[in-house]
Amino acid sequence: MAGTIEVNGRSVRRGSVVEAIRAGIAHVPEDRKGAGLVLTQSVLDNGSLPHLGAFSLGGWLRDGRRTEAVAEATTSVRLKSKGLNQLVGNLSGGNQQKVVLARWLTQNCSVLLLDEPTRGVDVGARGEIYGIVRRLAASGIAVILVSSDMPELIGLSHRVHVLRAGGIAGSLSRADLDAEDVQEKIFRFASGQEAVVRH
């Protein structure tokens, strides 16, 4: 795999979680239960997990500041819970996903990488998550969406890159995504039946 990562002119070493977080890169993994959350911990703990250093002073957690930041972030994603002390494992799938999203809003985020963000959530929660993603994009955050859900890709994206065999097989602009034959074109790119076209 080749290439470099730069965020706002700052080089980020590939594979370094610490550098990625410092650069403002946030990641919402496909497997929220296995890779995104600690189900036996509270909303507060999960919401602040990647940023404990920012909420600490002299090695001690500043719970007031941490609680305020997580409360504000969970309110912004309209989390439905019994409070910040509720165990994440007792939340619905949609609300668990909102906690994963909220954790990245407690600190400055420049790039949000969403990997199958609505997998395993109900229709109502899916619509709410779409609304959150649109608001974040409108606020200036660069959103990179990885999804196998065609309507999700078409509905949320300004541009779609179709990947095949480790490379970009084709790129579609917003105008392309509004065309009637867009799904057929995406399938053709993905199957290698159409030559690479970039806009």
Short mmCIF file of C-alpha atoms in Angstrom, two decimals:
data_model
loop_
_atom_site.label_atom_id
_atom_site.label_comp_id
_atom_site.label_asym_id
_atom_site.label_seq_id
_atom_site.Cartn_x
_atom_site.Cartn_y
_atom_site.Cartn_z
CA MET A 1 0.00 0.00 0.00
CA ALA A 2 1.48 3.35 -1.07
CA GLY A 3 0.65 6.96 -0.41
CA THR A 4 0.85 9.57 2.32
CA ILE A 5 -1.60 11.14 4.74
CA GLU A 6 -1.74 14.89 5.31
CA VAL A 7 -4.30 16.83 7.34
CA ASN A 8 -4.22 20.63 7.10
CA GLY A 9 -0.66 20.45 5.79
CA ARG A 10 0.48 18.18 8.60
CA SER A 11 1.98 14.80 7.72
CA VAL A 12 0.54 11.84 9.62
CA ARG A 13 2.49 8.59 9.91
CA ARG A 14 0.39 5.69 8.66
CA GLY A 15 -0.50 3.21 11.38
CA SER A 16 0.04 5.68 14.24
CA VAL A 17 -3.20 6.05 16.20
CA VAL A 18 -1.66 8.74 18.41
CA GLU A 19 -0.60 10.87 15.43
CA ALA A 20 -3.99 10.40 13.77
CA ILE A 21 -5.88 11.57 16.86
CA ARG A 22 -3.54 14.55 17.30
CA ALA A 23 -4.13 15.51 13.67
CA GLY A 24 -7.88 15.44 14.22
CA ILE A 25 -8.63 12.18 12.40
CA ALA A 26 -11.59 10.35 13.91
CA HIS A 27 -12.62 6.78 13.11
CA VAL A 28 -16.00 5.11 13.55
CA PRO A 29 -15.30 1.39 12.94
CA GLU A 30 -17.64 -1.07 11.28
CA ASP A 31 -17.69 -3.33 14.36
CA ARG A 32 -18.80 -0.88 17.05
CA LYS A 33 -19.14 -3.59 19.73
CA GLY A 34 -15.79 -5.23 19.11
CA ALA A 35 -13.66 -2.25 18.06
CA GLY A 36 -15.60 0.91 18.86
CA LEU A 37 -16.88 0.57 22.40
CA VAL A 38 -16.16 -0.91 25.81
CA LEU A 39 -19.62 -2.31 26.48
CA THR A 40 -19.03 -2.80 30.21
CA GLN A 41 -18.16 0.88 30.69
CA SER A 42 -20.37 3.95 30.92
CA VAL A 43 -21.37 6.48 28.30
CA LEU A 44 -19.05 8.94 30.05
CA ASP A 45 -16.04 6.61 29.93
CA ASN A 46 -16.64 5.59 26.31
CA GLY A 47 -17.28 9.17 25.27
CA SER A 48 -13.94 10.36 26.61
CA LEU A 49 -11.74 7.31 26.02
CA PRO A 50 -9.45 8.60 23.22
CA HIS A 51 -8.98 11.97 24.91
CA LEU A 52 -8.16 11.12 28.53
CA GLY A 53 -4.94 13.13 28.27
CA ALA A 54 -6.89 16.25 27.34
CA PHE A 55 -9.10 15.81 30.40
CA SER A 56 -6.20 15.21 32.79
CA LEU A 57 -3.94 17.47 34.80
CA GLY A 58 -0.89 16.12 36.61
CA GLY A 59 -2.05 12.56 35.97
CA TRP A 60 -5.51 13.17 37.49
CA LEU A 61 -8.74 13.14 35.50
CA ARG A 62 -10.67 16.40 35.70
CA ASP A 63 -14.14 14.87 35.88
CA GLY A 64 -15.97 18.19 35.72
CA ARG A 65 -14.45 19.13 32.39
CA ARG A 66 -14.78 15.59 31.04
CA THR A 67 -18.44 15.33 32.07
CA GLU A 68 -19.25 18.71 30.54
CA ALA A 69 -17.59 17.83 27.22
CA VAL A 70 -19.23 14.40 26.92
CA ALA A 71 -22.64 15.79 27.94
CA GLU A 72 -22.39 18.46 25.25
CA ALA A 73 -21.29 15.94 22.62
CA THR A 74 -24.00 13.39 23.45
CA THR A 75 -26.62 16.15 23.40
CA SER A 76 -25.44 17.22 19.94
CA VAL A 77 -26.01 13.69 18.58
CA ARG A 78 -29.35 13.42 20.44
CA LEU A 79 -28.33 10.39 22.46
CA LYS A 80 -31.21 8.63 24.20
CA SER A 81 -29.93 7.24 27.49
CA LYS A 82 -30.60 7.28 31.23
CA GLY A 83 -27.56 9.49 31.71
CA LEU A 84 -23.80 9.51 31.34
CA ASN A 85 -23.39 6.74 33.91
CA GLN A 86 -25.50 4.23 31.96
CA LEU A 87 -23.55 1.25 30.64
CA VAL A 88 -23.11 1.45 26.87
CA GLY A 89 -23.94 -2.26 26.57
CA ASN A 90 -27.50 -1.47 27.70
CA LEU A 91 -28.13 1.02 24.88
CA SER A 92 -29.78 0.24 21.55
CA GLY A 93 -27.54 -0.26 18.51
CA GLY A 94 -28.35 3.19 17.18
CA ASN A 95 -27.55 4.88 20.48
CA GLN A 96 -24.32 2.90 20.81
CA GLN A 97 -23.30 4.26 17.42
CA LYS A 98 -24.15 7.78 18.58
CA VAL A 99 -21.76 7.34 21.52
CA VAL A 100 -18.97 6.38 19.09
CA LEU A 101 -19.72 9.50 17.05
CA ALA A 102 -20.02 11.73 20.13
CA ARG A 103 -16.62 10.72 21.49
CA TRP A 104 -14.94 12.44 18.56
CA LEU A 105 -16.91 15.64 19.11
CA THR A 106 -15.42 16.22 22.57
CA GLN A 107 -12.24 17.50 20.87
CA ASN A 108 -11.49 19.18 17.55
CA CYS A 109 -12.05 16.82 14.63
CA SER A 110 -10.95 17.62 11.06
CA VAL A 111 -11.53 14.29 9.32
CA LEU A 112 -14.22 11.75 10.20
CA LEU A 113 -13.80 8.26 8.73
CA LEU A 114 -17.07 6.32 8.89
CA ASP A 115 -16.88 2.59 8.14
CA GLU A 116 -20.38 1.15 7.53
CA PRO A 117 -21.87 3.65 10.05
CA THR A 118 -25.45 2.36 9.96
CA ARG A 119 -24.85 -1.38 9.90
CA GLY A 120 -27.03 -3.11 12.49
CA VAL A 121 -29.12 -0.08 13.46
CA ASP A 122 -32.87 0.36 12.96
CA VAL A 123 -34.47 2.61 10.35
CA GLY A 124 -35.19 5.45 12.78
CA ALA A 125 -31.63 5.53 14.13
CA ARG A 126 -30.29 5.33 10.58
CA GLY A 127 -32.11 8.54 9.66
CA GLU A 128 -30.79 10.26 12.78
CA ILE A 129 -27.22 9.20 12.01
CA TYR A 130 -27.57 10.53 8.46
CA GLY A 131 -28.68 13.86 9.92
CA ILE A 132 -25.64 13.94 12.23
CA VAL A 133 -23.29 13.18 9.33
CA ARG A 134 -24.82 15.95 7.21
CA ARG A 135 -24.51 18.47 10.07
CA LEU A 136 -20.87 17.53 10.67
CA ALA A 137 -20.05 17.88 6.96
CA ALA A 138 -21.82 21.25 6.84
CA SER A 139 -19.72 22.41 9.81
CA GLY A 140 -16.53 21.90 7.77
CA ILE A 141 -15.48 18.42 8.89
CA ALA A 142 -14.23 16.26 6.00
CA VAL A 143 -16.31 13.06 6.07
CA ILE A 144 -14.99 9.91 4.41
CA LEU A 145 -17.76 7.33 4.17
CA VAL A 146 -17.01 3.66 3.51
CA SER A 147 -20.24 1.83 2.78
CA SER A 148 -21.64 -1.13 0.87
CA ASP A 149 -25.13 0.42 1.12
CA MET A 150 -25.82 1.98 -2.27
CA PRO A 151 -28.66 4.35 -1.25
CA GLU A 152 -26.52 5.50 1.69
CA LEU A 153 -23.58 6.32 -0.59
CA ILE A 154 -25.72 8.09 -3.16
CA GLY A 155 -27.73 10.02 -0.57
CA LEU A 156 -24.85 11.26 1.58
CA SER A 157 -21.92 11.74 -0.77
CA HIS A 158 -20.62 14.69 -2.78
CA ARG A 159 -18.25 12.34 -4.59
CA VAL A 160 -17.91 8.55 -4.73
CA HIS A 161 -14.74 6.60 -5.49
CA VAL A 162 -15.36 2.96 -6.39
CA LEU A 163 -12.53 0.69 -5.25
CA ARG A 164 -11.48 -2.53 -6.93
CA ALA A 165 -8.34 -4.65 -6.51
CA GLY A 166 -6.71 -2.09 -4.23
CA GLY A 167 -7.19 0.92 -6.49
CA ILE A 168 -9.78 3.45 -7.62
CA ALA A 169 -11.79 1.86 -10.42
CA GLY A 170 -13.90 4.96 -11.02
CA SER A 171 -15.01 8.28 -9.57
CA LEU A 172 -18.43 9.85 -9.68
CA SER A 173 -19.32 13.50 -9.03
CA ARG A 174 -22.54 14.69 -7.39
CA ALA A 175 -24.01 15.20 -10.86
CA ASP A 176 -23.13 11.58 -11.75
CA LEU A 177 -24.76 10.39 -8.53
CA ASP A 178 -28.00 12.13 -9.50
CA ALA A 179 -28.17 10.28 -12.84
CA GLU A 180 -30.72 7.49 -13.28
CA ASP A 181 -28.10 4.90 -14.24
CA VAL A 182 -25.76 5.60 -11.30
CA GLN A 183 -26.20 2.21 -9.62
CA GLU A 184 -25.47 0.38 -12.85
CA LYS A 185 -22.36 2.52 -13.39
CA ILE A 186 -21.10 1.81 -9.86
CA PHE A 187 -21.59 -1.93 -10.38
CA ARG A 188 -19.71 -1.74 -13.68
CA PHE A 189 -16.77 0.03 -12.03
CA ALA A 190 -16.76 -2.46 -9.15
CA SER A 191 -16.80 -5.45 -11.50
CA GLY A 192 -14.12 -4.04 -13.82
CA GLN A 193 -16.47 -3.74 -16.80
CA GLU A 194 -15.97 0.01 -17.21
CA ALA A 195 -12.74 1.93 -17.79
CA VAL A 196 -11.53 4.30 -15.11
CA VAL A 197 -13.19 7.70 -15.35
CA ARG A 198 -12.25 10.56 -13.04
CA HIS A 199 -13.94 13.95 -12.79
#
